[in-house]
Short mmCIF file of C-alpha atoms in Angstrom, two decimals:
data_model
loop_
_atom_site.label_atom_id
_atom_site.label_comp_id
_atom_site.label_asym_id
_atom_site.label_seq_id
_atom_site.Cartn_x
_atom_site.Cartn_y
_atom_site.Cartn_z
CA MET A 64 -2.05 -12.68 6.81
CA THR A 65 1.35 -12.48 5.14
CA ALA A 66 1.17 -9.42 2.56
CA LEU A 67 4.08 -10.03 -0.59
CA LEU A 68 4.93 -6.40 -2.95
CA ILE A 69 4.69 -8.60 -6.32
CA ARG A 70 4.67 -5.73 -8.33
CA PRO A 71 5.93 -2.43 -7.48
CA PRO A 72 4.57 1.59 -8.09
CA VAL A 73 5.22 2.06 -11.48
CA LEU A 74 5.93 5.72 -9.85
CA GLU A 75 5.72 7.74 -7.54
CA PRO A 76 2.73 10.20 -5.80
CA ILE A 77 5.05 13.44 -6.58
CA THR A 78 7.38 13.89 -9.45
CA LEU A 79 10.46 14.19 -9.02
CA ALA A 80 10.56 18.07 -10.20
CA GLU A 81 7.53 18.35 -7.86
CA ALA A 82 9.76 17.78 -5.43
CA LYS A 83 12.29 19.97 -6.90
CA ALA A 84 9.73 22.65 -7.11
CA GLN A 85 9.35 22.03 -2.82
CA LEU A 86 12.88 21.76 -2.58
CA LYS A 87 13.78 24.59 -4.72
CA ILE A 88 15.71 23.60 -6.48
CA GLU A 89 17.33 24.27 -10.27
CA HIS A 90 19.91 21.59 -10.61
CA SER A 91 20.12 17.50 -10.83
CA THR A 92 22.69 16.91 -9.02
CA ASP A 93 20.77 15.88 -6.17
CA ASP A 94 17.99 13.99 -8.00
CA GLU A 95 18.89 11.35 -7.55
CA LEU A 96 19.11 11.96 -3.74
CA ILE A 97 15.55 12.56 -3.61
CA SER A 98 14.28 11.08 -5.60
CA ALA A 99 15.56 8.16 -3.26
CA LEU A 100 13.82 10.81 -0.38
CA ILE A 101 10.06 10.51 -1.91
CA VAL A 102 10.20 6.72 -2.38
CA ALA A 103 11.63 5.82 1.57
CA ALA A 104 8.05 8.64 2.80
CA ARG A 105 6.61 6.84 0.50
CA VAL A 106 7.04 3.56 2.14
CA HIS A 107 6.77 4.94 5.22
CA LEU A 108 3.63 6.51 5.47
CA GLU A 109 2.07 3.76 3.62
CA SER A 110 3.68 2.25 7.32
CA THR A 111 2.67 4.05 9.60
CA SER A 112 -1.05 4.74 7.29
CA ARG A 113 -1.88 1.41 6.82
CA ARG A 114 -2.18 2.05 3.02
CA VAL A 115 -1.27 2.35 -0.63
CA PHE A 116 -0.43 5.19 -2.18
CA VAL A 117 -0.34 4.34 -6.07
CA ALA A 118 -2.16 1.23 -7.81
CA GLN A 119 0.90 -1.61 -6.92
CA GLY A 120 0.31 -5.76 -7.05
CA TRP A 121 0.50 -7.32 -3.95
CA ARG A 122 0.05 -11.39 -2.99
CA LEU A 123 -1.87 -11.85 0.11
CA TYR A 124 -1.00 -15.91 1.41
CA ARG A 125 -3.61 -17.03 4.34
CA ASP A 126 -3.55 -20.69 5.85
CA THR A 127 -6.99 -21.30 5.57
CA TRP A 128 -10.96 -20.26 5.06
CA PRO A 129 -12.18 -18.07 8.24
CA ALA A 130 -15.30 -19.92 9.72
CA ASP A 131 -17.79 -17.27 8.48
CA GLY A 132 -15.91 -17.79 5.15
CA THR A 133 -15.17 -14.23 4.83
CA ILE A 134 -11.49 -13.35 4.63
CA ARG A 135 -10.03 -9.57 5.95
CA LEU A 136 -7.53 -8.47 2.58
CA SER A 137 -4.76 -6.61 4.91
CA VAL A 138 -3.96 -4.28 1.73
CA ALA A 139 -6.00 -0.64 1.40
CA PRO A 140 -7.80 0.62 -0.94
CA LEU A 141 -8.32 -2.55 -3.00
CA ILE A 142 -8.96 -1.81 -6.69
CA SER A 143 -9.40 -5.33 -7.78
CA VAL A 144 -9.27 -8.60 -6.83
CA ASP A 145 -7.23 -10.03 -9.61
CA ARG A 146 -6.97 -14.03 -8.51
CA VAL A 147 -7.15 -16.58 -6.66
CA THR A 148 -6.03 -19.58 -6.15
CA VAL A 149 -6.57 -22.37 -3.27
CA TYR A 150 -4.11 -24.95 -2.95
CA ALA A 151 -6.03 -28.44 -2.26
CA ALA A 152 -4.01 -30.94 0.38
CA ASP A 153 -1.86 -32.91 -1.66
CA GLY A 154 -0.60 -28.75 -2.87
CA SER A 155 -2.55 -29.15 -6.42
CA PRO A 156 -3.59 -25.52 -7.31
CA ARG A 157 -7.24 -24.13 -8.54
CA ASP A 158 -8.37 -21.06 -9.20
CA LEU A 159 -11.55 -20.15 -8.78
CA VAL A 160 -13.74 -17.72 -11.04
CA ALA A 161 -15.06 -14.74 -9.70
CA ALA A 162 -19.46 -16.64 -9.46
CA ASP A 163 -17.74 -18.69 -6.79
CA TYR A 164 -16.75 -15.02 -4.72
CA LEU A 165 -17.65 -12.62 -3.28
CA ALA A 166 -15.88 -8.51 -3.17
CA ASP A 167 -16.08 -6.17 -1.13
CA LEU A 168 -13.58 -2.65 -2.96
CA ILE A 169 -15.14 -0.68 -0.94
CA GLY A 170 -15.28 -1.58 3.16
CA THR A 171 -12.17 -0.70 5.26
CA PRO A 172 -11.09 -3.56 5.51
CA SER A 173 -12.18 -5.14 1.67
CA ARG A 174 -13.28 -8.31 2.50
CA LEU A 175 -13.64 -11.54 -0.18
CA MET A 176 -16.31 -14.30 0.47
CA LEU A 177 -16.86 -17.97 -0.88
CA LYS A 178 -19.90 -18.04 -2.52
CA ALA A 179 -19.80 -21.23 -2.31
CA PRO A 180 -17.95 -23.37 1.63
CA ALA A 181 -17.51 -25.97 -0.28
CA LEU A 182 -14.25 -24.84 -1.39
CA ALA A 183 -13.29 -23.72 1.70
CA THR A 184 -13.07 -27.17 3.57
CA THR A 185 -9.81 -28.82 1.21
CA VAL A 186 -7.09 -26.71 1.81
CA ARG A 187 -3.15 -26.95 2.71
CA SER A 188 -2.92 -26.30 5.97
CA ILE A 189 -0.10 -23.67 5.00
CA ASN A 190 -0.17 -20.66 2.89
CA GLY A 191 -3.14 -23.17 1.75
CA ILE A 192 -4.61 -19.48 -0.28
CA GLU A 193 -3.45 -16.77 -2.22
CA ILE A 194 -5.24 -13.40 -3.18
CA GLU A 195 -3.70 -11.43 -5.78
CA VAL A 196 -4.67 -7.92 -5.15
CA THR A 197 -4.41 -4.36 -7.50
CA ALA A 198 -4.29 -1.65 -4.31
CA GLY A 199 -3.96 1.50 -4.34
CA TYR A 200 -6.21 5.09 -5.09
CA GLY A 201 -5.21 4.75 -9.05
CA LEU A 202 -1.82 4.55 -11.63
CA SER A 203 -0.98 8.22 -11.65
CA GLY A 204 -0.04 10.40 -8.75
CA LEU A 205 -2.41 12.39 -8.67
CA ASP A 206 -5.01 10.50 -7.69
CA VAL A 207 -3.33 9.99 -4.52
CA PRO A 208 -5.63 12.13 -1.87
CA GLN A 209 -3.22 16.11 -1.92
CA PRO A 210 -3.59 15.67 1.87
CA VAL A 211 -1.50 12.88 1.43
CA ARG A 212 0.44 13.81 -1.30
CA GLN A 213 1.86 16.74 1.35
CA ALA A 214 2.22 15.11 3.12
CA LEU A 215 5.04 13.21 1.47
CA MET A 216 6.63 16.59 -0.06
CA MET A 217 6.31 17.97 3.35
CA LEU A 218 9.05 14.19 4.67
CA VAL A 219 10.51 14.64 1.85
CA THR A 220 11.61 17.93 2.58
CA ARG A 221 12.34 17.73 6.77
CA TRP A 222 14.72 14.92 5.35
CA TYR A 223 16.45 16.39 2.51
CA GLU A 224 17.20 19.66 4.36
CA GLY A 225 18.28 17.48 7.97
CA ARG A 226 20.48 15.63 6.22
CA ASP A 227 23.20 16.87 8.12
CA GLY A 228 21.50 17.05 11.20
CA LEU A 229 21.57 20.38 11.34
CA GLY A 230 18.00 21.20 9.58
CA ALA A 231 15.90 19.33 11.69
CA ALA A 232 16.43 21.81 14.53
CA LEU A 233 14.68 24.78 12.33
CA VAL A 234 11.76 22.10 10.85
CA SER A 235 10.80 20.78 14.24
CA ASP A 236 6.58 21.41 13.65
CA ILE A 237 6.39 19.21 10.24
CA PRO A 238 6.78 16.00 11.81
CA ASP A 239 3.29 16.80 13.91
CA ALA A 240 1.89 18.28 11.09
CA VAL A 241 2.83 14.95 8.83
CA GLU A 242 0.82 13.26 10.78
CA ALA A 243 -1.74 15.74 11.06
CA LEU A 244 -2.15 15.41 7.10
CA ILE A 245 -2.41 11.75 7.29
CA ALA A 246 -4.38 10.82 10.67
CA PRO A 247 -8.17 11.27 8.01
CA TYR A 248 -5.94 8.39 6.40
CA ARG A 249 -4.89 6.01 8.85
CA ILE A 250 -5.86 2.89 9.13
CA LEU A 251 -6.66 1.21 12.67
CA ARG A 252 -5.80 -2.02 14.07
CA VAL A 253 -8.77 -3.69 15.30
CA ALA A 254 -7.35 -5.87 18.49
#
């Protein structure tokens, strides 16, 4: 399944003010750098945990329906399934209505199951299914679990203090702490 970010988060899980307080910085000279580090830390931890933190929109592409009619969605945690479009062999789109499928927003991975198996037979062979979802813990950074927020703060601090290559050796235990904080939220790959 291919996943494409179509609506990035409106805000980050931690604010610039929170990061500056953690760093004990009162000036605004490094605001752009710190803001960029917050984004980089979020993207890094989202990638390694296989979860997204603050609400964002994704479009998932799949070639065909699985034999059991259930698609496991690769973006978590899921807030909503916003649109499901199926493309016929001739390329014509058909938007499914909510009555055509069941969405499991609780499971990990979340799932989408067809109610009518006949809908699965008329799909083009490449990217025949598009599923638009909203994923994340919520609309606010405060919706993100506190251990994840703390891991983000620690990573921003490490990268800020070690940006010249000198501070990295002084805080070598931080990667282990970041890993420990994020571990309960990591979605493991199942072969």
